[in-house]
Short mmCIF file of the C-alpha atoms (twelve columns), coordinates in Angstrom:
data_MODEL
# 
_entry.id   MODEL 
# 
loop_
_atom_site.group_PDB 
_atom_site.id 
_atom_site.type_symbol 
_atom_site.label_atom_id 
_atom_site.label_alt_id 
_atom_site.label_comp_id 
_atom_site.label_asym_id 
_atom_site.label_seq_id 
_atom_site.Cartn_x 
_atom_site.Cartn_y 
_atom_site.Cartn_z 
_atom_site.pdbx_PDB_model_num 
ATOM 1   C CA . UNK A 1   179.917 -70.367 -65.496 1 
ATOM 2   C CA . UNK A 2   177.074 -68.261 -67.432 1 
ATOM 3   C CA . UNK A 3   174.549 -69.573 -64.679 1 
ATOM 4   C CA . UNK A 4   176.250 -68.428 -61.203 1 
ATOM 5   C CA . UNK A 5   173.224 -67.551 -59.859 1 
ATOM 6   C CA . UNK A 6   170.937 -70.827 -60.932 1 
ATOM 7   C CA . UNK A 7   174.053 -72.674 -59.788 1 
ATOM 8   C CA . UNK A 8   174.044 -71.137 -56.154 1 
ATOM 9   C CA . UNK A 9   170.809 -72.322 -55.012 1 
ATOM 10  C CA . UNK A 10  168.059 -71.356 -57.434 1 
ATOM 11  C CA . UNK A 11  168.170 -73.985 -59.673 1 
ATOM 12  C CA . UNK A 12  167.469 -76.662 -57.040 1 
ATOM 13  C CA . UNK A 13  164.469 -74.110 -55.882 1 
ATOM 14  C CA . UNK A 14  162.635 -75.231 -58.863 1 
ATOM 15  C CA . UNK A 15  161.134 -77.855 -59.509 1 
ATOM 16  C CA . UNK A 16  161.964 -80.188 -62.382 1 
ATOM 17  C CA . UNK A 17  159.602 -79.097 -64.998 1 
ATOM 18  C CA . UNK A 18  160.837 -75.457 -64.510 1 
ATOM 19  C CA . UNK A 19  164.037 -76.904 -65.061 1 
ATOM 20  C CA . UNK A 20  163.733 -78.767 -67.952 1 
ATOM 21  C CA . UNK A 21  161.866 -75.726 -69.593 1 
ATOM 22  C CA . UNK A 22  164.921 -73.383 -69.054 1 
ATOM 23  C CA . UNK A 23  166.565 -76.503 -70.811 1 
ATOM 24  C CA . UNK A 24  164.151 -76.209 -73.415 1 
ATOM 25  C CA . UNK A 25  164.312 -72.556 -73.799 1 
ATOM 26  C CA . UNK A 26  168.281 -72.938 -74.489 1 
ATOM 27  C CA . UNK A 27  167.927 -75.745 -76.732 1 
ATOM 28  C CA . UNK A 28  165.618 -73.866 -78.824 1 
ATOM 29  C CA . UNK A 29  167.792 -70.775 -79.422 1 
ATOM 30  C CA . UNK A 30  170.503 -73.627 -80.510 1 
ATOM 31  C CA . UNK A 31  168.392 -75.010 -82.805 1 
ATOM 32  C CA . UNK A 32  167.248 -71.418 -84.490 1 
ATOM 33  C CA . UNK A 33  171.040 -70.612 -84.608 1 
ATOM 34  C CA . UNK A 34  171.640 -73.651 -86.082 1 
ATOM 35  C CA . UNK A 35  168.766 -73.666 -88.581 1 
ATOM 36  C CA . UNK A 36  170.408 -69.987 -89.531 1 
ATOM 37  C CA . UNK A 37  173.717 -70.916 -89.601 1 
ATOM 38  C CA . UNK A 38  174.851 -68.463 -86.885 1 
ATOM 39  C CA . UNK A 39  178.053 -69.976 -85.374 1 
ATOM 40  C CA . UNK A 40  178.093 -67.495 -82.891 1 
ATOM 41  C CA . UNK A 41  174.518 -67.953 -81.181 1 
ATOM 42  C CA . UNK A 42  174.737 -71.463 -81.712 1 
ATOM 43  C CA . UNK A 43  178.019 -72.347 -79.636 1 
ATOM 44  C CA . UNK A 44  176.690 -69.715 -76.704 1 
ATOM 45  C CA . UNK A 45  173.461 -71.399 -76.758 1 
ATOM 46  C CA . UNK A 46  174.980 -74.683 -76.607 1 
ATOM 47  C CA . UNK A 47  177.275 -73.993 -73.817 1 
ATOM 48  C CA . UNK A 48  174.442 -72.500 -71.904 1 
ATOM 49  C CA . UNK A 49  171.901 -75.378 -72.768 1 
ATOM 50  C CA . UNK A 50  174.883 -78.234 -71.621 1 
ATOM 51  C CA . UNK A 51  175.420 -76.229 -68.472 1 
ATOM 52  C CA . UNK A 52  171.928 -75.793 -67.502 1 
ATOM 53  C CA . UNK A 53  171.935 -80.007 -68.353 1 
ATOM 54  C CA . UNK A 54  174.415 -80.527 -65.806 1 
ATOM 55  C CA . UNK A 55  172.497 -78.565 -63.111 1 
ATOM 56  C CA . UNK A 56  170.276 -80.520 -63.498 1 
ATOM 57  C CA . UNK A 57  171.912 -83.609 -63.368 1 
ATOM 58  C CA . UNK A 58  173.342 -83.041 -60.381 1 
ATOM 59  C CA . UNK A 59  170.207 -81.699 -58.780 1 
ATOM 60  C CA . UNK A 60  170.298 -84.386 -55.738 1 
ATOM 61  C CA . UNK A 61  166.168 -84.841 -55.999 1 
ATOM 62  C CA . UNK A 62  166.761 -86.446 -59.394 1 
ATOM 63  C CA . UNK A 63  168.203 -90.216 -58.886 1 
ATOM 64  C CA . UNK A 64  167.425 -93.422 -60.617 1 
ATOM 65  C CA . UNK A 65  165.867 -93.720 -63.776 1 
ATOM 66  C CA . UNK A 66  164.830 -89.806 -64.054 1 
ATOM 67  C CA . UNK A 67  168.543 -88.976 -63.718 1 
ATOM 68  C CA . UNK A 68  169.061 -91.530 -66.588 1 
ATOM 69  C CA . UNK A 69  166.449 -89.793 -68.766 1 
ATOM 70  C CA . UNK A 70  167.962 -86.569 -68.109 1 
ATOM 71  C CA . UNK A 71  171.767 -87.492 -69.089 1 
ATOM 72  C CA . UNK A 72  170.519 -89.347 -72.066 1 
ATOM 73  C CA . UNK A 73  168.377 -85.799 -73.235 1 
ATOM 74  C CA . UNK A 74  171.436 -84.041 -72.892 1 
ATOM 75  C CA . UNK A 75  173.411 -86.640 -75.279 1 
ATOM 76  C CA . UNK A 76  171.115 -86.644 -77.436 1 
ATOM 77  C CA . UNK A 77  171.069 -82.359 -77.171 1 
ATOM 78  C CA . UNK A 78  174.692 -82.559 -78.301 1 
ATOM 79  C CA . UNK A 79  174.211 -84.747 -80.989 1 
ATOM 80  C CA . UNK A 80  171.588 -83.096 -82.838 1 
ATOM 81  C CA . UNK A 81  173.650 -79.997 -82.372 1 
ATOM 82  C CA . UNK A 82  177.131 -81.367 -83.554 1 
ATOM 83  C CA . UNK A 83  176.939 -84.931 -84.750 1 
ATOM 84  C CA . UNK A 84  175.978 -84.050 -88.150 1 
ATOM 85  C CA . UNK A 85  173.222 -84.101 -90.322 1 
ATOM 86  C CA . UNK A 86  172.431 -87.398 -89.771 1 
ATOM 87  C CA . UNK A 87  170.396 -86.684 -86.170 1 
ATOM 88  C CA . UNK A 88  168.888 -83.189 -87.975 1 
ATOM 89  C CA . UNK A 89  165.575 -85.054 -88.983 1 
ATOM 90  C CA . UNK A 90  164.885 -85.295 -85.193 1 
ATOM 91  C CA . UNK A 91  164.636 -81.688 -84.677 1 
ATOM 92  C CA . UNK A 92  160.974 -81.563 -84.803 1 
ATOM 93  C CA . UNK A 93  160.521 -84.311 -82.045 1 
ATOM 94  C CA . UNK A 94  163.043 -82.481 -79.733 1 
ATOM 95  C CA . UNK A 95  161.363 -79.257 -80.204 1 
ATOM 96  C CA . UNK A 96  158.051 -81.150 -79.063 1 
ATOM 97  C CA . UNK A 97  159.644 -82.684 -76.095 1 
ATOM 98  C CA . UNK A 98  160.637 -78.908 -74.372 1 
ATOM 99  C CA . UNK A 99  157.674 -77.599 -75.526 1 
ATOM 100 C CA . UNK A 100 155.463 -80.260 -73.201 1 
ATOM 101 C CA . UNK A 101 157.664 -78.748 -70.382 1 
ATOM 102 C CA . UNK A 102 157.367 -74.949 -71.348 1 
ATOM 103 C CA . UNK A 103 153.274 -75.545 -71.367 1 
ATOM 104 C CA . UNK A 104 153.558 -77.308 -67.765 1 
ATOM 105 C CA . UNK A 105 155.759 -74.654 -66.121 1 
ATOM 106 C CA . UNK A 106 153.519 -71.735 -67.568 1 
ATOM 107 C CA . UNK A 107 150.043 -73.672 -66.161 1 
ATOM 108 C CA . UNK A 108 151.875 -73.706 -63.029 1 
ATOM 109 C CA . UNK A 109 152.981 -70.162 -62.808 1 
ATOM 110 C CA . UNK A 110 149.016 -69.161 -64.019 1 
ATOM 111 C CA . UNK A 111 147.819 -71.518 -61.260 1 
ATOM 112 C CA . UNK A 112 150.226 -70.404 -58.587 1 
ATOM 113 C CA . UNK A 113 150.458 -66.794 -58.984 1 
ATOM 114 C CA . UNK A 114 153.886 -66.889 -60.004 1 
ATOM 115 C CA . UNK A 115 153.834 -65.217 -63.704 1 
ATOM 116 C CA . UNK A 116 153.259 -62.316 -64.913 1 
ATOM 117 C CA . UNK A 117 149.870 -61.383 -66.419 1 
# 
């Protein structure tokens, strides 16, 4: 596990938009290393992306139809990473979908204290 830490309690310190934006953050580096064909990024990125998925997942607060919406993201994670070039067209929308949650997690940090100026 590359997230021993996250997985020992921090992650479910956070709330879901912080979540999903370390998602995002990981699915991003997949998508550079894809876009530059560097296997090597690419399959650590992946890994770390799909494990920071299933943290999620199994983050107890998240039940019902969020928990749906967040196993469905990760499917469709993995296949724009490996089902071909068929789902590649989509990149642009799943960049857009992270980014929403990158934007909320940084207003909250600015509105909270929490970042760094």
């Amino acid at each position: 596990m590359r997230h021993a830490g996250l997985a020992e309690g921090r992650w479910t310190g956070m709330s879901l938009v912080e979540q999903m934006a370390h998602v995002g953050s990981e699915v991003e580096r997949s998508i550079r290393a894809r876009e530059r064909g560097n296997a090597d990024r690419l399959e650590g990125a992946f890994e770390r992306a799909l494990e920071l998925f299933d943290l999620t997942v199994s983050d107890v607060r998240w039940r019902g139809p969020r928990r749906r919406e967040l196993a469905r993201a990760r499917e469709e994670f993995r296949e724009l990473i490996h089902g071909g070039e068929d789902a590649w067209p989509s990149t642009e929308r799943v960049r857009a979908y992270y980014l929403q949650f990158a934007v909320a997690a940084r207003g909250r940090e600015s509105t909270t204290g929490g970042g760094q100026a």
